[in-house]
Amino acid sequence: MADFEKRKIAAREKINNVLAKDATISIVDYITVEKFSMVIGNQGERGSRATYDILGLNPASKVQSEILDKEMSRVEVSWETVNDYVGDYVIVLTVKDKEPPKLPAT
């Protein structure tokens, strides 16, 4: 545990040297699903616990109010509304050798 705590502190320091204190982060999975995207909360999947709890990064406001505060693991959102959940930085999940789905015509 002591080693983990040291590594956590070192990682937080690196991040704090690069990101503004009030920068917001979102985790979006748009490649493992095809008709919608998923915005991920902090219930332990897809790197969310590491992002929000362990590294202490700030979720985008709608991620906080609509997912974290409601203790949900994720929400499925349409392509038209995913931008409402996007923070200053977005962690986008990928799958090796899989192309993202085609965006619907606007």
PDB file of C-alpha atoms in Angstrom:
ATOM      1  CA  MET A   1       0.000   0.000   0.000  1.00  0.00           C
ATOM      2  CA  ALA A   2       2.846   2.376   0.763  1.00  0.00           C
ATOM      3  CA  ASP A   3       4.283   1.862  -2.732  1.00  0.00           C
ATOM      4  CA  PHE A   4       0.859   2.462  -4.288  1.00  0.00           C
ATOM      5  CA  GLU A   5       0.455   5.680  -2.290  1.00  0.00           C
ATOM      6  CA  LYS A   6       3.861   6.935  -3.466  1.00  0.00           C
ATOM      7  CA  ARG A   7       3.003   6.181  -7.090  1.00  0.00           C
ATOM      8  CA  LYS A   8      -0.398   7.858  -6.713  1.00  0.00           C
ATOM      9  CA  ILE A   9       1.183  11.027  -5.313  1.00  0.00           C
ATOM     10  CA  ALA A  10       3.784  11.070  -8.098  1.00  0.00           C
ATOM     11  CA  ALA A  11       1.082  10.651 -10.765  1.00  0.00           C
ATOM     12  CA  ARG A  12      -1.039  13.439  -9.252  1.00  0.00           C
ATOM     13  CA  GLU A  13       1.989  15.763  -9.229  1.00  0.00           C
ATOM     14  CA  LYS A  14       2.679  15.058 -12.915  1.00  0.00           C
ATOM     15  CA  ILE A  15      -0.928  15.748 -13.806  1.00  0.00           C
ATOM     16  CA  ASN A  16      -1.047  18.922 -11.705  1.00  0.00           C
ATOM     17  CA  ASN A  17       2.024  20.203 -13.560  1.00  0.00           C
ATOM     18  CA  VAL A  18       0.185  19.878 -16.874  1.00  0.00           C
ATOM     19  CA  LEU A  19      -3.517  20.504 -16.230  1.00  0.00           C
ATOM     20  CA  ALA A  20      -5.126  23.551 -14.686  1.00  0.00           C
ATOM     21  CA  LYS A  21      -6.595  22.843 -11.236  1.00  0.00           C
ATOM     22  CA  ASP A  22     -10.125  23.451 -12.505  1.00  0.00           C
ATOM     23  CA  ALA A  23      -9.765  21.401 -15.713  1.00  0.00           C
ATOM     24  CA  THR A  24     -12.545  18.877 -16.201  1.00  0.00           C
ATOM     25  CA  ILE A  25     -12.293  15.337 -17.534  1.00  0.00           C
ATOM     26  CA  SER A  26     -14.799  13.019 -19.187  1.00  0.00           C
ATOM     27  CA  ILE A  27     -14.504   9.372 -20.156  1.00  0.00           C
ATOM     28  CA  VAL A  28     -16.432   8.493 -23.296  1.00  0.00           C
ATOM     29  CA  ASP A  29     -16.820   5.083 -24.885  1.00  0.00           C
ATOM     30  CA  TYR A  30     -18.042   5.404 -28.431  1.00  0.00           C
ATOM     31  CA  ILE A  31     -16.267   2.482 -30.000  1.00  0.00           C
ATOM     32  CA  THR A  32     -17.547  -0.611 -28.176  1.00  0.00           C
ATOM     33  CA  VAL A  33     -21.158   0.376 -28.895  1.00  0.00           C
ATOM     34  CA  GLU A  34     -22.605   1.370 -32.233  1.00  0.00           C
ATOM     35  CA  LYS A  35     -25.834   3.352 -31.922  1.00  0.00           C
ATOM     36  CA  PHE A  36     -24.940   5.607 -29.017  1.00  0.00           C
ATOM     37  CA  SER A  37     -22.026   6.550 -26.819  1.00  0.00           C
ATOM     38  CA  MET A  38     -21.501   5.911 -23.130  1.00  0.00           C
ATOM     39  CA  VAL A  39     -20.253   8.479 -20.669  1.00  0.00           C
ATOM     40  CA  ILE A  40     -18.565   6.719 -17.783  1.00  0.00           C
ATOM     41  CA  GLY A  41     -18.933   7.525 -14.076  1.00  0.00           C
ATOM     42  CA  ASN A  42     -16.654   6.419 -11.232  1.00  0.00           C
ATOM     43  CA  GLN A  43     -18.019   3.003 -10.367  1.00  0.00           C
ATOM     44  CA  GLY A  44     -14.812   1.214 -11.293  1.00  0.00           C
ATOM     45  CA  GLU A  45     -15.141   0.508 -14.971  1.00  0.00           C
ATOM     46  CA  ARG A  46     -13.100   1.671 -17.932  1.00  0.00           C
ATOM     47  CA  GLY A  47     -10.521   3.525 -15.827  1.00  0.00           C
ATOM     48  CA  SER A  48     -13.081   5.685 -14.079  1.00  0.00           C
ATOM     49  CA  ARG A  49     -12.082   4.993 -10.477  1.00  0.00           C
ATOM     50  CA  ALA A  50      -8.464   5.721 -11.342  1.00  0.00           C
ATOM     51  CA  THR A  51      -9.416   8.954 -13.097  1.00  0.00           C
ATOM     52  CA  TYR A  52     -11.809  10.465 -10.586  1.00  0.00           C
ATOM     53  CA  ASP A  53     -11.060   8.802  -7.249  1.00  0.00           C
ATOM     54  CA  ILE A  54      -7.398   7.823  -7.279  1.00  0.00           C
ATOM     55  CA  LEU A  55      -5.978  10.639  -9.415  1.00  0.00           C
ATOM     56  CA  GLY A  56      -8.531  13.164  -8.142  1.00  0.00           C
ATOM     57  CA  LEU A  57      -9.397  14.625 -11.541  1.00  0.00           C
ATOM     58  CA  ASN A  58     -12.495  16.795 -11.845  1.00  0.00           C
ATOM     59  CA  PRO A  59     -15.462  15.425 -13.776  1.00  0.00           C
ATOM     60  CA  ALA A  60     -17.333  17.662 -16.191  1.00  0.00           C
ATOM     61  CA  SER A  61     -20.311  19.273 -14.452  1.00  0.00           C
ATOM     62  CA  LYS A  62     -22.963  17.114 -16.145  1.00  0.00           C
ATOM     63  CA  VAL A  63     -20.910  13.975 -15.463  1.00  0.00           C
ATOM     64  CA  GLN A  64     -20.918  14.992 -11.807  1.00  0.00           C
ATOM     65  CA  SER A  65     -24.628  15.826 -11.571  1.00  0.00           C
ATOM     66  CA  GLU A  66     -26.071  13.162 -13.856  1.00  0.00           C
ATOM     67  CA  ILE A  67     -23.764  10.215 -13.167  1.00  0.00           C
ATOM     68  CA  LEU A  68     -21.540  10.527 -10.102  1.00  0.00           C
ATOM     69  CA  ASP A  69     -24.072  12.217  -7.804  1.00  0.00           C
ATOM     70  CA  LYS A  70     -26.650   9.596  -8.771  1.00  0.00           C
ATOM     71  CA  GLU A  71     -24.113   6.800  -8.144  1.00  0.00           C
ATOM     72  CA  MET A  72     -24.536   5.448 -11.662  1.00  0.00           C
ATOM     73  CA  SER A  73     -21.750   3.623 -13.457  1.00  0.00           C
ATOM     74  CA  ARG A  74     -22.491   5.210 -16.832  1.00  0.00           C
ATOM     75  CA  VAL A  75     -25.153   6.743 -19.031  1.00  0.00           C
ATOM     76  CA  GLU A  76     -25.959   5.973 -22.609  1.00  0.00           C
ATOM     77  CA  VAL A  77     -26.291   9.166 -24.616  1.00  0.00           C
ATOM     78  CA  SER A  78     -27.063   9.941 -28.210  1.00  0.00           C
ATOM     79  CA  TRP A  79     -24.490  11.401 -30.545  1.00  0.00           C
ATOM     80  CA  GLU A  80     -26.433  14.652 -30.445  1.00  0.00           C
ATOM     81  CA  THR A  81     -26.132  15.023 -26.653  1.00  0.00           C
ATOM     82  CA  VAL A  82     -22.706  13.555 -25.862  1.00  0.00           C
ATOM     83  CA  ASN A  83     -21.159  17.014 -26.069  1.00  0.00           C
ATOM     84  CA  ASP A  84     -23.207  18.048 -23.020  1.00  0.00           C
ATOM     85  CA  TYR A  85     -21.074  15.661 -20.949  1.00  0.00           C
ATOM     86  CA  VAL A  86     -17.696  16.537 -22.400  1.00  0.00           C
ATOM     87  CA  GLY A  87     -15.166  18.268 -20.182  1.00  0.00           C
ATOM     88  CA  ASP A  88     -12.026  20.202 -21.042  1.00  0.00           C
ATOM     89  CA  TYR A  89     -10.309  16.868 -21.705  1.00  0.00           C
ATOM     90  CA  VAL A  90     -11.832  13.626 -22.895  1.00  0.00           C
ATOM     91  CA  ILE A  91     -10.492  10.142 -22.374  1.00  0.00           C
ATOM     92  CA  VAL A  92     -11.737   8.188 -25.372  1.00  0.00           C
ATOM     93  CA  LEU A  93     -11.721   4.419 -25.136  1.00  0.00           C
ATOM     94  CA  THR A  94     -10.415   2.488 -28.095  1.00  0.00           C
ATOM     95  CA  VAL A  95     -10.282  -1.097 -29.266  1.00  0.00           C
ATOM     96  CA  LYS A  96      -7.280  -2.282 -31.245  1.00  0.00           C
ATOM     97  CA  ASP A  97      -8.030  -2.585 -34.952  1.00  0.00           C
ATOM     98  CA  LYS A  98     -11.623  -1.386 -34.563  1.00  0.00           C
ATOM     99  CA  GLU A  99     -12.696   1.764 -36.312  1.00  0.00           C
ATOM    100  CA  PRO A 100     -15.136   4.104 -34.589  1.00  0.00           C
ATOM    101  CA  PRO A 101     -18.698   3.982 -35.916  1.00  0.00           C
ATOM    102  CA  LYS A 102     -19.716   6.426 -38.601  1.00  0.00           C
ATOM    103  CA  LEU A 103     -21.277   9.558 -37.185  1.00  0.00           C
ATOM    104  CA  PRO A 104     -24.844  10.208 -38.269  1.00  0.00           C
ATOM    105  CA  ALA A 105     -25.298  12.882 -40.928  1.00  0.00           C
ATOM    106  CA  THR A 106     -26.267  16.258 -39.489  1.00  0.00           C
TER     107      THR A 106
END
